[in-house]
């Protein structure tokens, strides 16, 4: 039995149609991936500098105001842990960019989850006695966490939810590196009622 030319064309066109759909979904996912990776990689160096500057506040503070050695060590620990996790996060983003995989994506999500758990716990355990200093450190930690949390919202979703995920991502404003610096300088290094703390905080500003 011979197939008509229409039947043959139909049989050929169906796989091509399916392939076109698959390629379209793949390109959409790749475009979203490129965007969320570039956003994160642009902001992560600024976040790492924030983490390091939390420790810098203590270094400059000690000449203008006394805090306990336990408080100083606790704040330095927050700074070190945040910097360590943010550097790991940057490494994982670069690895995913070079070789996208589900396992690499899961590692990124795990580090974000660890940051969301470890930094608040360290901040609470620090028991910083001075209210103004405590507010500065908390503001720095919160700025880091909220920015990293915004990265998580950009992570690509399964292909069946690509359209809904795209809409959700477009509604979320991720701060640029320059905006992060302004927020840091205002919230963490801005003036307070404590002259000694203000003098010390001048060294924490991001340029």
GROMACS .gro file of C-alpha atoms in nm:
model
  207
    1UNK     CA    1   0.000   0.000   0.000
    2UNK     CA    2   0.141   0.339  -0.107
    3UNK     CA    3   0.127   0.648   0.108
    4UNK     CA    4  -0.005   0.961  -0.054
    5UNK     CA    5   0.222   1.265  -0.076
    6UNK     CA    6  -0.004   1.442   0.177
    7UNK     CA    7   0.034   1.156   0.425
    8UNK     CA    8   0.411   1.159   0.385
    9UNK     CA    9   0.431   1.534   0.433
   10UNK     CA   10   0.208   1.506   0.738
   11UNK     CA   11   0.425   1.233   0.889
   12UNK     CA   12   0.737   1.442   0.834
   13UNK     CA   13   0.590   1.769   0.956
   14UNK     CA   14   0.468   1.634   1.292
   15UNK     CA   15   0.817   1.554   1.427
   16UNK     CA   16   0.935   1.891   1.297
   17UNK     CA   17   0.650   2.063   1.478
   18UNK     CA   18   0.731   1.879   1.800
   19UNK     CA   19   1.100   1.963   1.759
   20UNK     CA   20   1.016   2.330   1.703
   21UNK     CA   21   0.810   2.337   2.023
   22UNK     CA   22   1.087   2.170   2.221
   23UNK     CA   23   1.346   2.410   2.084
   24UNK     CA   24   1.124   2.709   2.164
   25UNK     CA   25   1.086   2.592   2.526
   26UNK     CA   26   1.459   2.527   2.546
   27UNK     CA   27   1.543   2.874   2.414
   28UNK     CA   28   1.301   3.034   2.659
   29UNK     CA   29   1.456   2.845   2.949
   30UNK     CA   30   1.807   2.933   2.830
   31UNK     CA   31   1.718   3.301   2.802
   32UNK     CA   32   1.573   3.308   3.151
   33UNK     CA   33   1.874   3.119   3.286
   34UNK     CA   34   2.118   3.362   3.128
   35UNK     CA   35   1.927   3.652   3.283
   36UNK     CA   36   1.904   3.516   3.639
   37UNK     CA   37   2.267   3.411   3.635
   38UNK     CA   38   2.389   3.750   3.511
   39UNK     CA   39   2.180   3.933   3.773
   40UNK     CA   40   2.319   3.722   4.056
   41UNK     CA   41   2.680   3.738   3.936
   42UNK     CA   42   2.659   4.118   3.909
   43UNK     CA   43   2.530   4.158   4.267
   44UNK     CA   44   2.726   3.887   4.450
   45UNK     CA   45   3.060   4.078   4.463
   46UNK     CA   46   2.880   4.371   4.627
   47UNK     CA   47   2.712   4.139   4.876
   48UNK     CA   48   3.048   3.985   4.961
   49UNK     CA   49   3.192   4.332   5.025
   50UNK     CA   50   2.898   4.399   5.254
   51UNK     CA   51   2.975   4.082   5.446
   52UNK     CA   52   3.339   4.183   5.486
   53UNK     CA   53   3.244   4.536   5.589
   54UNK     CA   54   3.033   4.403   5.875
   55UNK     CA   55   3.365   4.297   6.024
   56UNK     CA   56   3.524   4.630   5.931
   57UNK     CA   57   3.270   4.814   6.146
   58UNK     CA   58   3.411   4.631   6.447
   59UNK     CA   59   3.770   4.707   6.355
   60UNK     CA   60   3.703   5.082   6.341
   61UNK     CA   61   3.457   5.076   6.628
   62UNK     CA   62   3.708   4.950   6.880
   63UNK     CA   63   3.900   5.279   6.869
   64UNK     CA   64   3.590   5.487   6.944
   65UNK     CA   65   3.378   5.268   7.163
   66UNK     CA   66   3.420   4.965   7.384
   67UNK     CA   67   3.241   4.638   7.315
   68UNK     CA   68   3.303   4.301   7.471
   69UNK     CA   69   3.541   4.054   7.312
   70UNK     CA   70   3.251   3.808   7.284
   71UNK     CA   71   3.043   4.061   7.088
   72UNK     CA   72   3.334   4.143   6.860
   73UNK     CA   73   3.403   3.774   6.794
   74UNK     CA   74   3.035   3.706   6.725
   75UNK     CA   75   3.010   3.989   6.472
   76UNK     CA   76   3.334   3.881   6.304
   77UNK     CA   77   3.185   3.532   6.284
   78UNK     CA   78   2.876   3.668   6.109
   79UNK     CA   79   3.100   3.852   5.864
   80UNK     CA   80   3.316   3.546   5.792
   81UNK     CA   81   3.023   3.307   5.753
   82UNK     CA   82   2.835   3.540   5.520
   83UNK     CA   83   3.145   3.596   5.305
   84UNK     CA   84   3.217   3.223   5.290
   85UNK     CA   85   2.863   3.134   5.180
   86UNK     CA   86   2.842   3.419   4.927
   87UNK     CA   87   3.171   3.316   4.767
   88UNK     CA   88   3.047   2.958   4.747
   89UNK     CA   89   2.725   3.082   4.591
   90UNK     CA   90   2.920   3.277   4.328
   91UNK     CA   91   3.125   2.966   4.248
   92UNK     CA   92   2.809   2.757   4.206
   93UNK     CA   93   2.647   3.016   3.982
   94UNK     CA   94   2.955   3.015   3.758
   95UNK     CA   95   2.958   2.635   3.753
   96UNK     CA   96   2.591   2.627   3.654
   97UNK     CA   97   2.654   2.887   3.384
   98UNK     CA   98   2.932   2.672   3.237
   99UNK     CA   99   2.746   2.341   3.274
  100UNK     CA  100   2.373   2.368   3.356
  101UNK     CA  101   2.236   2.068   3.546
  102UNK     CA  102   1.971   1.983   3.800
  103UNK     CA  103   2.234   1.892   4.059
  104UNK     CA  104   2.413   2.226   4.018
  105UNK     CA  105   2.082   2.406   4.054
  106UNK     CA  106   2.006   2.212   4.371
  107UNK     CA  107   2.342   2.311   4.519
  108UNK     CA  108   2.259   2.678   4.462
  109UNK     CA  109   1.924   2.635   4.632
  110UNK     CA  110   2.089   2.454   4.925
  111UNK     CA  111   2.338   2.737   4.984
  112UNK     CA  112   2.061   2.996   4.973
  113UNK     CA  113   1.865   2.791   5.227
  114UNK     CA  114   2.175   2.763   5.449
  115UNK     CA  115   2.228   3.139   5.437
  116UNK     CA  116   1.866   3.199   5.536
  117UNK     CA  117   1.910   2.975   5.839
  118UNK     CA  118   2.267   3.038   5.954
  119UNK     CA  119   2.291   3.419   5.942
  120UNK     CA  120   1.974   3.493   6.146
  121UNK     CA  121   2.084   3.230   6.399
  122UNK     CA  122   2.431   3.385   6.430
  123UNK     CA  123   2.282   3.733   6.460
  124UNK     CA  124   2.049   3.624   6.737
  125UNK     CA  125   2.329   3.443   6.921
  126UNK     CA  126   2.557   3.749   6.904
  127UNK     CA  127   2.365   3.931   7.182
  128UNK     CA  128   2.498   4.273   7.079
  129UNK     CA  129   2.437   4.504   7.375
  130UNK     CA  130   2.453   4.843   7.204
  131UNK     CA  131   2.118   4.907   7.027
  132UNK     CA  132   2.267   5.125   6.751
  133UNK     CA  133   2.542   4.877   6.672
  134UNK     CA  134   2.295   4.589   6.682
  135UNK     CA  135   2.069   4.775   6.439
  136UNK     CA  136   2.359   4.836   6.199
  137UNK     CA  137   2.467   4.472   6.193
  138UNK     CA  138   2.106   4.352   6.160
  139UNK     CA  139   2.046   4.591   5.870
  140UNK     CA  140   2.354   4.456   5.693
  141UNK     CA  141   2.251   4.095   5.743
  142UNK     CA  142   1.893   4.164   5.632
  143UNK     CA  143   2.007   4.342   5.316
  144UNK     CA  144   2.223   4.044   5.223
  145UNK     CA  145   1.945   3.795   5.294
  146UNK     CA  146   1.669   3.982   5.111
  147UNK     CA  147   1.888   4.020   4.802
  148UNK     CA  148   1.987   3.653   4.802
  149UNK     CA  149   1.620   3.561   4.850
  150UNK     CA  150   1.536   3.765   4.542
  151UNK     CA  151   1.790   3.559   4.347
  152UNK     CA  152   1.598   3.245   4.444
  153UNK     CA  153   1.283   3.380   4.280
  154UNK     CA  154   1.470   3.400   3.947
  155UNK     CA  155   1.576   3.035   3.944
  156UNK     CA  156   1.415   2.864   3.642
  157UNK     CA  157   1.114   2.646   3.713
  158UNK     CA  158   1.020   2.316   3.539
  159UNK     CA  159   0.923   2.361   3.174
  160UNK     CA  160   0.556   2.298   3.247
  161UNK     CA  161   0.550   2.617   3.453
  162UNK     CA  162   0.772   2.833   3.232
  163UNK     CA  163   0.503   3.086   3.138
  164UNK     CA  164   0.380   3.135   3.495
  165UNK     CA  165   0.737   3.146   3.625
  166UNK     CA  166   0.829   3.410   3.366
  167UNK     CA  167   0.542   3.634   3.476
  168UNK     CA  168   0.639   3.593   3.842
  169UNK     CA  169   1.002   3.680   3.775
  170UNK     CA  170   0.909   3.991   3.578
  171UNK     CA  171   0.713   4.123   3.875
  172UNK     CA  172   1.013   4.103   4.109
  173UNK     CA  173   1.257   4.394   4.117
  174UNK     CA  174   1.614   4.282   4.178
  175UNK     CA  175   1.836   4.570   4.295
  176UNK     CA  176   2.133   4.664   4.080
  177UNK     CA  177   2.482   4.674   4.229
  178UNK     CA  178   2.468   5.055   4.252
  179UNK     CA  179   2.131   5.039   4.431
  180UNK     CA  180   2.268   4.785   4.679
  181UNK     CA  181   2.556   5.015   4.763
  182UNK     CA  182   2.318   5.305   4.825
  183UNK     CA  183   2.096   5.093   5.049
  184UNK     CA  184   2.399   4.968   5.243
  185UNK     CA  185   2.539   5.318   5.295
  186UNK     CA  186   2.202   5.448   5.415
  187UNK     CA  187   2.089   5.158   5.630
  188UNK     CA  188   2.419   5.038   5.774
  189UNK     CA  189   2.652   5.337   5.757
  190UNK     CA  190   2.409   5.626   5.792
  191UNK     CA  191   2.410   5.870   6.088
  192UNK     CA  192   2.271   5.774   6.428
  193UNK     CA  193   2.241   5.946   6.765
  194UNK     CA  194   2.571   5.787   6.867
  195UNK     CA  195   2.869   6.005   6.761
  196UNK     CA  196   3.129   5.735   6.831
  197UNK     CA  197   2.940   5.481   6.625
  198UNK     CA  198   2.891   5.727   6.341
  199UNK     CA  199   3.265   5.798   6.330
  200UNK     CA  200   3.337   5.425   6.316
  201UNK     CA  201   3.073   5.348   6.056
  202UNK     CA  202   3.232   5.590   5.809
  203UNK     CA  203   3.481   5.316   5.720
  204UNK     CA  204   3.206   5.073   5.622
  205UNK     CA  205   3.066   5.264   5.324
  206UNK     CA  206   3.072   5.110   4.977
  207UNK     CA  207   3.197   5.316   4.684
   0.00000   0.00000   0.00000
